[in-house]
């Protein structure tokens, strides 16, 4: 590790030379091999946020007035219109000879390590800084080839570039493997969900006997349904402390268990809200329809959310998973109205099939255990990506 001018904070010990400033044209030369016209071209595209080069999905063939250009595996590409959205990638072997327009130009490497250069230009300190400078005050965020090739970067010797590139290739592969494990767990859960709610997967009771058949019930038979409200925003004393959660649809994303919210109520504000106990099921019913979560603390919600407080013989964890099917149904019926909404009356009369409480508990615990495995693996992937970002900041100038 060294700290000297034009050198990174973190280095491999065998390197100590200063890094030098080069234009991108030192490493790349534009390739412009004419290909087919739009109707015949095998098209590829560059995904945003450094997600690589992929086949382009099309609903129509394309215009014969548009010229396409052949791209070769190993070439670097970027999207002119999405430069500021980190649209960079290297053409993979399987897309060799696919084509794009001049709005997604390609470049041959004439010097340096491809992986080193790709990682550097994918950093916000490159594409945002130089993209903003190049654009100035123009509305169209289009970066042409000449502008891109004139942008500067600091670079070490080829040997150090290569070692840095190899290091990040190994780290990327590690992230990829962990993402594959995560995807496998998610697919397993999807399969178990399908088997659970078609009743292909059933548990036995303590005597190894079958549980009773599932019953068909309306949501209002599963618990007490209420719609949230918003205490007056004009009364600052309702919002001047963080005593209670107050959930809005933006708080409900991929997280099953809610223990915090963007906005919080004071004791005075909570008195004006429709108060909910912990372990209440929340379902969005206006605009963003059918998002679910479990309120794990005493709190409240706004009027875009219907809350189900389960009665004693219903398990909130099971209901959370059962409501995945309810969510799909809600989206279908809400889509038929001018304003997407499922009102309380419609919501509480939706039909749900449920087993008895004991089997609900077992199924809820089983699916919850899968979610915990997924969460653990997801955190592993997230931490690896954070580690990579930290290393990028320290290993580049």
mmCIF file of C-alpha atoms in Angstrom:
data_model
loop_
_atom_site.group_PDB
_atom_site.id
_atom_site.type_symbol
_atom_site.label_atom_id
_atom_site.label_comp_id
_atom_site.label_asym_id
_atom_site.label_seq_id
_atom_site.Cartn_x
_atom_site.Cartn_y
_atom_site.Cartn_z
ATOM 1 C CA UNK A 1 0.000 0.000 0.000
ATOM 2 C CA UNK A 2 1.379 3.403 -0.989
ATOM 3 C CA UNK A 3 0.188 6.967 -0.914
ATOM 4 C CA UNK A 4 1.965 9.076 -3.503
ATOM 5 C CA UNK A 5 0.932 11.330 -6.359
ATOM 6 C CA UNK A 6 -0.952 9.592 -9.183
ATOM 7 C CA UNK A 7 -0.930 6.209 -7.470
ATOM 8 C CA UNK A 8 -3.796 4.346 -5.808
ATOM 9 C CA UNK A 9 -4.164 3.816 -2.080
ATOM 10 C CA UNK A 10 -3.991 0.031 -2.379
ATOM 11 C CA UNK A 11 -1.523 -1.829 -4.638
ATOM 12 C CA UNK A 12 0.059 -5.209 -5.107
ATOM 13 C CA UNK A 13 3.453 -5.100 -3.341
ATOM 14 C CA UNK A 14 5.560 -5.773 -6.443
ATOM 15 C CA UNK A 15 4.468 -2.523 -8.134
ATOM 16 C CA UNK A 16 5.629 0.969 -7.198
ATOM 17 C CA UNK A 17 5.776 2.985 -10.448
ATOM 18 C CA UNK A 18 3.623 6.077 -10.830
ATOM 19 C CA UNK A 19 0.491 5.836 -12.923
ATOM 20 C CA UNK A 20 0.324 7.994 -16.069
ATOM 21 C CA UNK A 21 -2.474 9.952 -17.680
ATOM 22 C CA UNK A 22 -3.704 8.686 -21.060
ATOM 23 C CA UNK A 23 -6.630 9.360 -23.340
ATOM 24 C CA UNK A 24 -9.014 6.459 -23.938
ATOM 25 C CA UNK A 25 -7.763 6.477 -27.547
ATOM 26 C CA UNK A 26 -4.480 5.069 -26.197
ATOM 27 C CA UNK A 27 -6.349 1.832 -25.443
ATOM 28 C CA UNK A 28 -9.177 1.712 -27.987
ATOM 29 C CA UNK A 29 -9.825 2.189 -31.697
ATOM 30 C CA UNK A 30 -13.335 2.367 -33.130
ATOM 31 C CA UNK A 31 -14.525 -0.563 -35.240
ATOM 32 C CA UNK A 32 -17.077 0.158 -37.962
ATOM 33 C CA UNK A 33 -17.672 -2.971 -40.066
ATOM 34 C CA UNK A 34 -20.859 -2.578 -42.103
ATOM 35 C CA UNK A 35 -23.438 -5.257 -41.491
ATOM 36 C CA UNK A 36 -27.083 -5.737 -42.397
ATOM 37 C CA UNK A 37 -29.968 -3.331 -42.546
ATOM 38 C CA UNK A 38 -32.439 -3.236 -39.669
ATOM 39 C CA UNK A 39 -34.831 -5.930 -40.872
ATOM 40 C CA UNK A 40 -32.094 -8.579 -41.191
ATOM 41 C CA UNK A 41 -29.601 -7.683 -38.456
ATOM 42 C CA UNK A 42 -28.968 -9.992 -35.480
ATOM 43 C CA UNK A 43 -29.106 -7.296 -32.851
ATOM 44 C CA UNK A 44 -27.370 -6.810 -29.516
ATOM 45 C CA UNK A 45 -27.565 -4.036 -26.956
ATOM 46 C CA UNK A 46 -25.643 -2.663 -23.966
ATOM 47 C CA UNK A 47 -27.441 -2.920 -20.624
ATOM 48 C CA UNK A 48 -27.416 -0.109 -18.078
ATOM 49 C CA UNK A 49 -25.310 -0.031 -14.917
ATOM 50 C CA UNK A 50 -22.467 -2.145 -16.271
ATOM 51 C CA UNK A 51 -24.639 -5.236 -16.755
ATOM 52 C CA UNK A 52 -22.928 -6.135 -20.033
ATOM 53 C CA UNK A 53 -23.793 -6.772 -23.679
ATOM 54 C CA UNK A 54 -26.849 -8.942 -24.390
ATOM 55 C CA UNK A 55 -29.086 -9.946 -27.325
ATOM 56 C CA UNK A 56 -31.690 -7.289 -28.101
ATOM 57 C CA UNK A 57 -35.300 -8.343 -27.551
ATOM 58 C CA UNK A 58 -37.516 -6.962 -30.294
ATOM 59 C CA UNK A 59 -41.213 -6.903 -31.046
ATOM 60 C CA UNK A 60 -40.618 -5.979 -34.706
ATOM 61 C CA UNK A 61 -37.767 -6.622 -37.137
ATOM 62 C CA UNK A 62 -36.557 -3.074 -37.648
ATOM 63 C CA UNK A 63 -36.247 -0.608 -40.497
ATOM 64 C CA UNK A 64 -34.394 -1.110 -43.773
ATOM 65 C CA UNK A 65 -33.459 2.557 -43.541
ATOM 66 C CA UNK A 66 -31.188 1.833 -40.567
ATOM 67 C CA UNK A 67 -27.633 0.596 -41.086
ATOM 68 C CA UNK A 68 -26.232 -1.861 -38.545
ATOM 69 C CA UNK A 69 -22.573 -2.649 -37.835
ATOM 70 C CA UNK A 70 -20.962 -5.972 -36.983
ATOM 71 C CA UNK A 71 -19.568 -6.347 -33.460
ATOM 72 C CA UNK A 72 -16.839 -8.825 -32.580
ATOM 73 C CA UNK A 73 -16.342 -10.726 -29.333
ATOM 74 C CA UNK A 74 -13.899 -8.980 -27.032
ATOM 75 C CA UNK A 75 -14.763 -5.499 -28.284
ATOM 76 C CA UNK A 76 -15.832 -2.814 -25.838
ATOM 77 C CA UNK A 77 -19.216 -1.177 -26.428
ATOM 78 C CA UNK A 78 -21.159 1.660 -24.868
ATOM 79 C CA UNK A 79 -24.559 3.286 -25.366
ATOM 80 C CA UNK A 80 -24.284 6.898 -26.525
ATOM 81 C CA UNK A 81 -27.637 7.846 -25.028
ATOM 82 C CA UNK A 82 -27.003 5.998 -21.767
ATOM 83 C CA UNK A 83 -23.388 6.920 -21.086
ATOM 84 C CA UNK A 84 -24.455 8.562 -17.818
ATOM 85 C CA UNK A 85 -26.320 5.368 -16.894
ATOM 86 C CA UNK A 86 -23.116 3.309 -17.106
ATOM 87 C CA UNK A 87 -24.047 1.481 -20.331
ATOM 88 C CA UNK A 88 -20.692 -0.257 -20.895
ATOM 89 C CA UNK A 89 -19.758 -3.836 -21.663
ATOM 90 C CA UNK A 90 -17.547 -6.234 -23.582
ATOM 91 C CA UNK A 91 -19.069 -8.359 -26.357
ATOM 92 C CA UNK A 92 -19.181 -12.015 -25.205
ATOM 93 C CA UNK A 93 -18.110 -14.886 -27.462
ATOM 94 C CA UNK A 94 -21.689 -16.051 -28.039
ATOM 95 C CA UNK A 95 -22.613 -12.658 -29.553
ATOM 96 C CA UNK A 96 -19.724 -12.535 -32.030
ATOM 97 C CA UNK A 97 -20.942 -11.025 -35.347
ATOM 98 C CA UNK A 98 -24.138 -9.650 -33.808
ATOM 99 C CA UNK A 99 -24.910 -6.070 -34.795
ATOM 100 C CA UNK A 100 -25.850 -2.643 -33.453
ATOM 101 C CA UNK A 101 -26.335 0.867 -34.834
ATOM 102 C CA UNK A 102 -23.834 3.699 -34.440
ATOM 103 C CA UNK A 103 -25.698 4.664 -31.260
ATOM 104 C CA UNK A 104 -23.937 1.693 -29.625
ATOM 105 C CA UNK A 105 -20.417 1.899 -31.076
ATOM 106 C CA UNK A 106 -17.743 -0.766 -30.584
ATOM 107 C CA UNK A 107 -13.987 -0.537 -30.118
ATOM 108 C CA UNK A 108 -11.025 -2.864 -30.575
ATOM 109 C CA UNK A 109 -8.429 -2.957 -27.810
ATOM 110 C CA UNK A 110 -5.063 -1.792 -29.145
ATOM 111 C CA UNK A 111 -3.298 -1.625 -25.776
ATOM 112 C CA UNK A 112 -3.847 -2.495 -22.140
ATOM 113 C CA UNK A 113 -5.958 -4.974 -20.194
ATOM 114 C CA UNK A 114 -9.646 -5.056 -21.260
ATOM 115 C CA UNK A 115 -10.826 -5.922 -17.752
ATOM 116 C CA UNK A 116 -8.794 -3.109 -16.192
ATOM 117 C CA UNK A 117 -10.193 -0.523 -18.596
ATOM 118 C CA UNK A 118 -13.776 -1.777 -18.295
ATOM 119 C CA UNK A 119 -13.715 -1.623 -14.492
ATOM 120 C CA UNK A 120 -12.277 1.903 -14.603
ATOM 121 C CA UNK A 121 -14.833 3.352 -16.997
ATOM 122 C CA UNK A 122 -17.703 1.697 -15.084
ATOM 123 C CA UNK A 123 -16.766 3.748 -12.019
ATOM 124 C CA UNK A 124 -18.972 6.764 -11.354
ATOM 125 C CA UNK A 125 -15.862 8.907 -10.941
ATOM 126 C CA UNK A 126 -15.265 8.339 -14.668
ATOM 127 C CA UNK A 127 -18.585 8.148 -16.525
ATOM 128 C CA UNK A 128 -20.461 10.702 -14.394
ATOM 129 C CA UNK A 129 -17.603 13.190 -14.153
ATOM 130 C CA UNK A 130 -16.569 13.191 -17.797
ATOM 131 C CA UNK A 131 -20.066 12.559 -19.124
ATOM 132 C CA UNK A 132 -21.365 15.651 -17.336
ATOM 133 C CA UNK A 133 -18.447 17.757 -18.569
ATOM 134 C CA UNK A 134 -18.986 16.600 -22.142
ATOM 135 C CA UNK A 135 -22.710 17.258 -22.018
ATOM 136 C CA UNK A 136 -22.538 20.696 -20.455
ATOM 137 C CA UNK A 137 -26.045 22.113 -20.319
ATOM 138 C CA UNK A 138 -27.401 20.145 -23.280
ATOM 139 C CA UNK A 139 -30.591 18.171 -22.776
ATOM 140 C CA UNK A 140 -29.583 15.257 -25.019
ATOM 141 C CA UNK A 141 -27.198 13.073 -23.042
ATOM 142 C CA UNK A 142 -25.444 11.659 -26.106
ATOM 143 C CA UNK A 143 -21.686 11.026 -25.932
ATOM 144 C CA UNK A 144 -20.138 10.559 -29.363
ATOM 145 C CA UNK A 145 -17.115 8.385 -30.122
ATOM 146 C CA UNK A 146 -14.661 11.278 -30.475
ATOM 147 C CA UNK A 147 -15.639 12.691 -27.095
ATOM 148 C CA UNK A 148 -15.336 9.280 -25.441
ATOM 149 C CA UNK A 149 -11.916 8.564 -26.972
ATOM 150 C CA UNK A 150 -10.610 11.931 -25.763
ATOM 151 C CA UNK A 151 -11.503 11.286 -22.117
ATOM 152 C CA UNK A 152 -8.529 10.834 -19.745
ATOM 153 C CA UNK A 153 -7.729 8.045 -17.302
ATOM 154 C CA UNK A 154 -4.743 7.198 -15.143
ATOM 155 C CA UNK A 155 -3.169 3.846 -15.908
ATOM 156 C CA UNK A 156 -0.220 1.771 -14.609
ATOM 157 C CA UNK A 157 2.068 -0.555 -16.550
ATOM 158 C CA UNK A 158 0.469 -3.358 -18.538
ATOM 159 C CA UNK A 159 1.638 -5.928 -15.962
ATOM 160 C CA UNK A 160 -0.114 -4.078 -13.128
ATOM 161 C CA UNK A 161 -3.232 -3.558 -15.253
ATOM 162 C CA UNK A 162 -3.281 -7.287 -15.952
ATOM 163 C CA UNK A 163 -2.963 -8.215 -12.286
ATOM 164 C CA UNK A 164 -5.705 -5.780 -11.270
ATOM 165 C CA UNK A 165 -7.929 -7.110 -14.052
ATOM 166 C CA UNK A 166 -7.328 -10.727 -13.018
ATOM 167 C CA UNK A 167 -8.063 -9.868 -9.388
ATOM 168 C CA UNK A 168 -11.439 -8.327 -10.247
ATOM 169 C CA UNK A 169 -12.254 -11.150 -12.667
ATOM 170 C CA UNK A 170 -11.859 -13.620 -9.785
ATOM 171 C CA UNK A 171 -13.969 -11.435 -7.514
ATOM 172 C CA UNK A 172 -16.650 -11.122 -10.210
ATOM 173 C CA UNK A 173 -16.684 -14.894 -10.608
ATOM 174 C CA UNK A 174 -17.141 -15.297 -6.856
ATOM 175 C CA UNK A 175 -20.072 -12.846 -6.951
ATOM 176 C CA UNK A 176 -21.530 -14.678 -9.951
ATOM 177 C CA UNK A 177 -21.389 -18.043 -8.153
ATOM 178 C CA UNK A 178 -23.091 -16.608 -5.073
ATOM 179 C CA UNK A 179 -25.761 -15.010 -7.285
ATOM 180 C CA UNK A 180 -26.366 -18.407 -8.891
ATOM 181 C CA UNK A 181 -26.865 -19.922 -5.424
ATOM 182 C CA UNK A 182 -29.311 -17.127 -4.617
ATOM 183 C CA UNK A 183 -31.232 -17.717 -7.842
ATOM 184 C CA UNK A 184 -31.403 -21.447 -7.083
ATOM 185 C CA UNK A 185 -32.844 -20.765 -3.614
ATOM 186 C CA UNK A 186 -35.413 -18.387 -5.110
ATOM 187 C CA UNK A 187 -36.411 -21.000 -7.688
ATOM 188 C CA UNK A 188 -36.716 -23.629 -4.949
ATOM 189 C CA UNK A 189 -38.980 -21.337 -2.947
ATOM 190 C CA UNK A 190 -41.087 -20.669 -6.043
ATOM 191 C CA UNK A 191 -41.487 -24.423 -6.528
ATOM 192 C CA UNK A 192 -42.453 -24.982 -2.900
ATOM 193 C CA UNK A 193 -44.936 -22.079 -3.052
ATOM 194 C CA UNK A 194 -46.565 -23.689 -6.072
ATOM 195 C CA UNK A 195 -46.772 -27.060 -4.307
ATOM 196 C CA UNK A 196 -48.033 -25.491 -1.079
ATOM 197 C CA UNK A 197 -50.960 -23.602 -2.564
ATOM 198 C CA UNK A 198 -52.012 -26.361 -4.956
ATOM 199 C CA UNK A 199 -51.960 -28.553 -1.807
ATOM 200 C CA UNK A 200 -49.466 -30.932 -3.388
ATOM 201 C CA UNK A 201 -47.263 -30.305 -0.353
ATOM 202 C CA UNK A 202 -49.070 -31.184 2.891
ATOM 203 C CA UNK A 203 -47.881 -31.752 6.436
ATOM 204 C CA UNK A 204 -49.050 -34.457 8.838
ATOM 205 C CA UNK A 205 -50.205 -33.915 12.393
ATOM 206 C CA UNK A 206 -48.292 -35.254 15.407
ATOM 207 C CA UNK A 207 -49.955 -38.655 14.949
ATOM 208 C CA UNK A 208 -48.940 -38.797 11.260
ATOM 209 C CA UNK A 209 -52.531 -38.273 10.193
ATOM 210 C CA UNK A 210 -53.637 -35.951 7.391
ATOM 211 C CA UNK A 211 -54.887 -32.533 8.369
ATOM 212 C CA UNK A 212 -58.477 -31.628 7.414
ATOM 213 C CA UNK A 213 -59.227 -30.285 3.952
ATOM 214 C CA UNK A 214 -58.536 -26.615 3.348
ATOM 215 C CA UNK A 215 -61.520 -24.319 3.756
ATOM 216 C CA UNK A 216 -62.676 -21.501 1.489
ATOM 217 C CA UNK A 217 -63.042 -18.224 3.382
ATOM 218 C CA UNK A 218 -63.514 -14.542 2.707
ATOM 219 C CA UNK A 219 -60.694 -12.287 3.885
ATOM 220 C CA UNK A 220 -63.000 -10.682 6.464
ATOM 221 C CA UNK A 221 -63.447 -14.128 8.048
ATOM 222 C CA UNK A 222 -59.684 -14.358 8.634
ATOM 223 C CA UNK A 223 -59.463 -11.240 10.782
ATOM 224 C CA UNK A 224 -60.425 -7.608 11.178
ATOM 225 C CA UNK A 225 -59.936 -5.428 8.085
ATOM 226 C CA UNK A 226 -59.366 -1.690 8.305
ATOM 227 C CA UNK A 227 -58.098 0.988 5.932
ATOM 228 C CA UNK A 228 -55.386 3.323 7.166
ATOM 229 C CA UNK A 229 -55.489 7.112 7.345
ATOM 230 C CA UNK A 230 -53.209 10.154 7.427
ATOM 231 C CA UNK A 231 -53.149 12.353 10.530
ATOM 232 C CA UNK A 232 -53.065 16.010 9.474
ATOM 233 C CA UNK A 233 -49.672 17.036 8.088
ATOM 234 C CA UNK A 234 -50.500 20.602 9.131
ATOM 235 C CA UNK A 235 -50.226 19.579 12.781
ATOM 236 C CA UNK A 236 -46.460 19.428 13.280
ATOM 237 C CA UNK A 237 -46.900 17.924 16.750
ATOM 238 C CA UNK A 238 -48.225 14.743 15.094
ATOM 239 C CA UNK A 239 -44.923 14.241 13.288
ATOM 240 C CA UNK A 240 -42.264 15.830 15.495
ATOM 241 C CA UNK A 241 -41.023 12.617 17.121
ATOM 242 C CA UNK A 242 -40.472 9.024 16.069
ATOM 243 C CA UNK A 243 -42.638 7.043 18.456
ATOM 244 C CA UNK A 244 -44.652 4.901 16.018
ATOM 245 C CA UNK A 245 -44.288 3.461 12.528
ATOM 246 C CA UNK A 246 -46.611 4.938 9.902
ATOM 247 C CA UNK A 247 -46.437 2.844 6.740
ATOM 248 C CA UNK A 248 -47.024 4.058 3.174
ATOM 249 C CA UNK A 249 -46.716 1.958 -0.027
ATOM 250 C CA UNK A 250 -43.151 3.209 -0.580
ATOM 251 C CA UNK A 251 -42.144 1.413 2.639
ATOM 252 C CA UNK A 252 -43.385 -1.917 1.258
ATOM 253 C CA UNK A 253 -40.880 -3.372 -1.177
ATOM 254 C CA UNK A 254 -39.192 -6.777 -1.081
ATOM 255 C CA UNK A 255 -39.032 -6.857 2.706
ATOM 256 C CA UNK A 256 -41.464 -9.207 4.415
ATOM 257 C CA UNK A 257 -41.117 -7.781 7.934
ATOM 258 C CA UNK A 258 -41.579 -4.061 8.574
ATOM 259 C CA UNK A 259 -40.006 -2.602 11.701
ATOM 260 C CA UNK A 260 -39.415 0.941 10.460
ATOM 261 C CA UNK A 261 -40.870 3.483 8.035
ATOM 262 C CA UNK A 262 -39.843 6.656 6.241
ATOM 263 C CA UNK A 263 -42.360 8.720 8.211
ATOM 264 C CA UNK A 264 -42.981 8.256 11.927
ATOM 265 C CA UNK A 265 -45.773 9.424 14.210
ATOM 266 C CA UNK A 266 -45.539 11.055 17.610
ATOM 267 C CA UNK A 267 -47.739 9.869 20.469
ATOM 268 C CA UNK A 268 -50.183 12.660 19.587
ATOM 269 C CA UNK A 269 -50.173 11.685 15.920
ATOM 270 C CA UNK A 270 -50.713 8.032 16.775
ATOM 271 C CA UNK A 271 -53.883 8.941 18.664
ATOM 272 C CA UNK A 272 -55.267 10.330 15.377
ATOM 273 C CA UNK A 273 -54.246 7.252 13.358
ATOM 274 C CA UNK A 274 -56.003 3.912 12.975
ATOM 275 C CA UNK A 275 -53.893 1.972 15.403
ATOM 276 C CA UNK A 276 -52.624 -1.473 14.486
ATOM 277 C CA UNK A 277 -51.090 -4.183 16.682
ATOM 278 C CA UNK A 278 -47.861 -5.942 15.814
ATOM 279 C CA UNK A 279 -48.177 -8.896 13.409
ATOM 280 C CA UNK A 280 -50.724 -7.126 11.208
ATOM 281 C CA UNK A 281 -50.744 -7.981 7.496
ATOM 282 C CA UNK A 282 -50.572 -4.894 5.244
ATOM 283 C CA UNK A 283 -51.739 -4.910 1.603
ATOM 284 C CA UNK A 284 -51.553 -1.930 -0.765
ATOM 285 C CA UNK A 285 -54.920 -1.327 -2.444
ATOM 286 C CA UNK A 286 -54.517 1.983 -4.327
ATOM 287 C CA UNK A 287 -52.055 2.743 -7.171
ATOM 288 C CA UNK A 288 -49.313 0.187 -6.422
ATOM 289 C CA UNK A 289 -51.706 -2.720 -5.960
ATOM 290 C CA UNK A 290 -51.022 -5.912 -4.029
ATOM 291 C CA UNK A 291 -47.724 -5.241 -2.237
ATOM 292 C CA UNK A 292 -47.676 -7.132 1.059
ATOM 293 C CA UNK A 293 -45.732 -6.927 4.301
ATOM 294 C CA UNK A 294 -46.117 -7.808 7.970
ATOM 295 C CA UNK A 295 -46.098 -4.967 10.486
ATOM 296 C CA UNK A 296 -43.862 -6.304 13.255
ATOM 297 C CA UNK A 297 -44.280 -3.318 15.600
ATOM 298 C CA UNK A 298 -47.311 -1.458 16.919
ATOM 299 C CA UNK A 299 -48.024 1.224 14.324
ATOM 300 C CA UNK A 300 -50.345 2.580 11.640
ATOM 301 C CA UNK A 301 -50.620 2.978 7.860
ATOM 302 C CA UNK A 302 -52.035 5.419 5.325
ATOM 303 C CA UNK A 303 -55.268 5.189 3.330
ATOM 304 C CA UNK A 304 -53.645 3.405 0.372
ATOM 305 C CA UNK A 305 -53.239 0.314 2.539
ATOM 306 C CA UNK A 306 -55.733 -2.184 3.905
ATOM 307 C CA UNK A 307 -54.680 -3.881 7.127
ATOM 308 C CA UNK A 308 -55.712 -7.379 8.179
ATOM 309 C CA UNK A 309 -55.421 -8.124 11.897
ATOM 310 C CA UNK A 310 -55.657 -11.954 12.004
ATOM 311 C CA UNK A 311 -57.989 -13.528 14.524
ATOM 312 C CA UNK A 312 -56.562 -16.131 16.899
ATOM 313 C CA UNK A 313 -56.915 -19.186 14.663
ATOM 314 C CA UNK A 314 -54.977 -17.696 11.719
ATOM 315 C CA UNK A 315 -51.215 -17.398 11.334
ATOM 316 C CA UNK A 316 -49.948 -14.101 9.896
ATOM 317 C CA UNK A 317 -46.851 -15.694 8.331
ATOM 318 C CA UNK A 318 -48.956 -18.226 6.431
ATOM 319 C CA UNK A 319 -51.375 -15.497 5.324
ATOM 320 C CA UNK A 320 -48.477 -13.401 4.027
ATOM 321 C CA UNK A 321 -47.530 -16.212 1.625
ATOM 322 C CA UNK A 322 -51.157 -17.065 0.811
ATOM 323 C CA UNK A 323 -51.753 -13.459 -0.193
ATOM 324 C CA UNK A 324 -49.316 -13.763 -3.103
ATOM 325 C CA UNK A 325 -52.201 -15.286 -5.050
ATOM 326 C CA UNK A 326 -54.561 -12.637 -3.663
ATOM 327 C CA UNK A 327 -52.158 -9.944 -4.921
ATOM 328 C CA UNK A 328 -52.267 -11.305 -8.464
ATOM 329 C CA UNK A 329 -56.067 -11.342 -8.371
ATOM 330 C CA UNK A 330 -56.169 -7.776 -7.010
ATOM 331 C CA UNK A 331 -53.948 -6.531 -9.829
ATOM 332 C CA UNK A 332 -56.278 -8.116 -12.376
ATOM 333 C CA UNK A 333 -59.456 -6.551 -11.015
ATOM 334 C CA UNK A 334 -57.803 -3.173 -10.290
ATOM 335 C CA UNK A 335 -56.580 -2.969 -13.875
ATOM 336 C CA UNK A 336 -60.174 -2.783 -15.109
ATOM 337 C CA UNK A 337 -60.815 0.533 -13.370
ATOM 338 C CA UNK A 338 -59.722 4.035 -14.495
ATOM 339 C CA UNK A 339 -57.901 4.599 -11.199
ATOM 340 C CA UNK A 340 -56.206 1.470 -9.920
ATOM 341 C CA UNK A 341 -57.996 0.717 -6.682
ATOM 342 C CA UNK A 342 -59.403 -2.221 -4.742
ATOM 343 C CA UNK A 343 -61.769 -0.777 -2.154
ATOM 344 C CA UNK A 344 -62.254 -2.214 1.307
ATOM 345 C CA UNK A 345 -65.588 -3.840 0.487
ATOM 346 C CA UNK A 346 -64.161 -5.662 -2.528
ATOM 347 C CA UNK A 347 -60.966 -6.551 -0.673
ATOM 348 C CA UNK A 348 -62.570 -8.107 2.390
ATOM 349 C CA UNK A 349 -64.825 -10.299 0.234
ATOM 350 C CA UNK A 350 -61.976 -11.853 -1.781
ATOM 351 C CA UNK A 351 -61.906 -15.641 -1.371
ATOM 352 C CA UNK A 352 -58.865 -17.416 0.112
ATOM 353 C CA UNK A 353 -58.294 -21.128 0.719
ATOM 354 C CA UNK A 354 -56.736 -21.887 4.106
ATOM 355 C CA UNK A 355 -55.866 -24.984 6.168
ATOM 356 C CA UNK A 356 -56.476 -25.251 9.894
ATOM 357 C CA UNK A 357 -54.332 -23.224 12.280
ATOM 358 C CA UNK A 358 -51.865 -26.012 13.077
ATOM 359 C CA UNK A 359 -51.075 -26.666 9.416
ATOM 360 C CA UNK A 360 -50.941 -22.915 8.750
ATOM 361 C CA UNK A 361 -48.223 -22.637 11.412
ATOM 362 C CA UNK A 362 -46.188 -25.460 9.901
ATOM 363 C CA UNK A 363 -46.462 -24.100 6.367
ATOM 364 C CA UNK A 364 -45.740 -20.548 7.511
ATOM 365 C CA UNK A 365 -42.648 -21.676 9.438
ATOM 366 C CA UNK A 366 -41.428 -23.769 6.501
ATOM 367 C CA UNK A 367 -41.750 -20.961 3.952
ATOM 368 C CA UNK A 368 -40.302 -18.491 6.442
ATOM 369 C CA UNK A 369 -37.226 -20.722 6.854
ATOM 370 C CA UNK A 370 -36.728 -20.580 3.071
ATOM 371 C CA UNK A 371 -36.978 -16.785 3.176
ATOM 372 C CA UNK A 372 -34.321 -16.667 5.886
ATOM 373 C CA UNK A 373 -31.965 -18.738 3.706
ATOM 374 C CA UNK A 374 -32.655 -16.406 0.781
ATOM 375 C CA UNK A 375 -32.068 -13.343 2.962
ATOM 376 C CA UNK A 376 -28.783 -14.775 4.247
ATOM 377 C CA UNK A 377 -27.588 -15.523 0.709
ATOM 378 C CA UNK A 378 -28.787 -12.132 -0.543
ATOM 379 C CA UNK A 379 -26.776 -10.422 2.210
ATOM 380 C CA UNK A 380 -23.728 -12.437 1.183
ATOM 381 C CA UNK A 381 -24.053 -11.193 -2.398
ATOM 382 C CA UNK A 382 -24.635 -7.622 -1.214
ATOM 383 C CA UNK A 383 -21.553 -7.653 1.019
ATOM 384 C CA UNK A 384 -19.388 -9.045 -1.792
ATOM 385 C CA UNK A 385 -20.571 -6.264 -4.095
ATOM 386 C CA UNK A 386 -19.876 -3.684 -1.393
ATOM 387 C CA UNK A 387 -16.407 -5.154 -0.947
ATOM 388 C CA UNK A 388 -15.787 -4.873 -4.676
ATOM 389 C CA UNK A 389 -16.869 -1.217 -4.698
ATOM 390 C CA UNK A 390 -14.579 -0.458 -1.778
ATOM 391 C CA UNK A 391 -11.628 -2.120 -3.509
ATOM 392 C CA UNK A 392 -12.322 -0.293 -6.774
ATOM 393 C CA UNK A 393 -12.096 3.029 -4.944
ATOM 394 C CA UNK A 394 -8.756 2.074 -3.419
ATOM 395 C CA UNK A 395 -7.123 0.296 -6.378
ATOM 396 C CA UNK A 396 -7.730 2.918 -9.090
ATOM 397 C CA UNK A 397 -6.722 6.554 -9.461
#
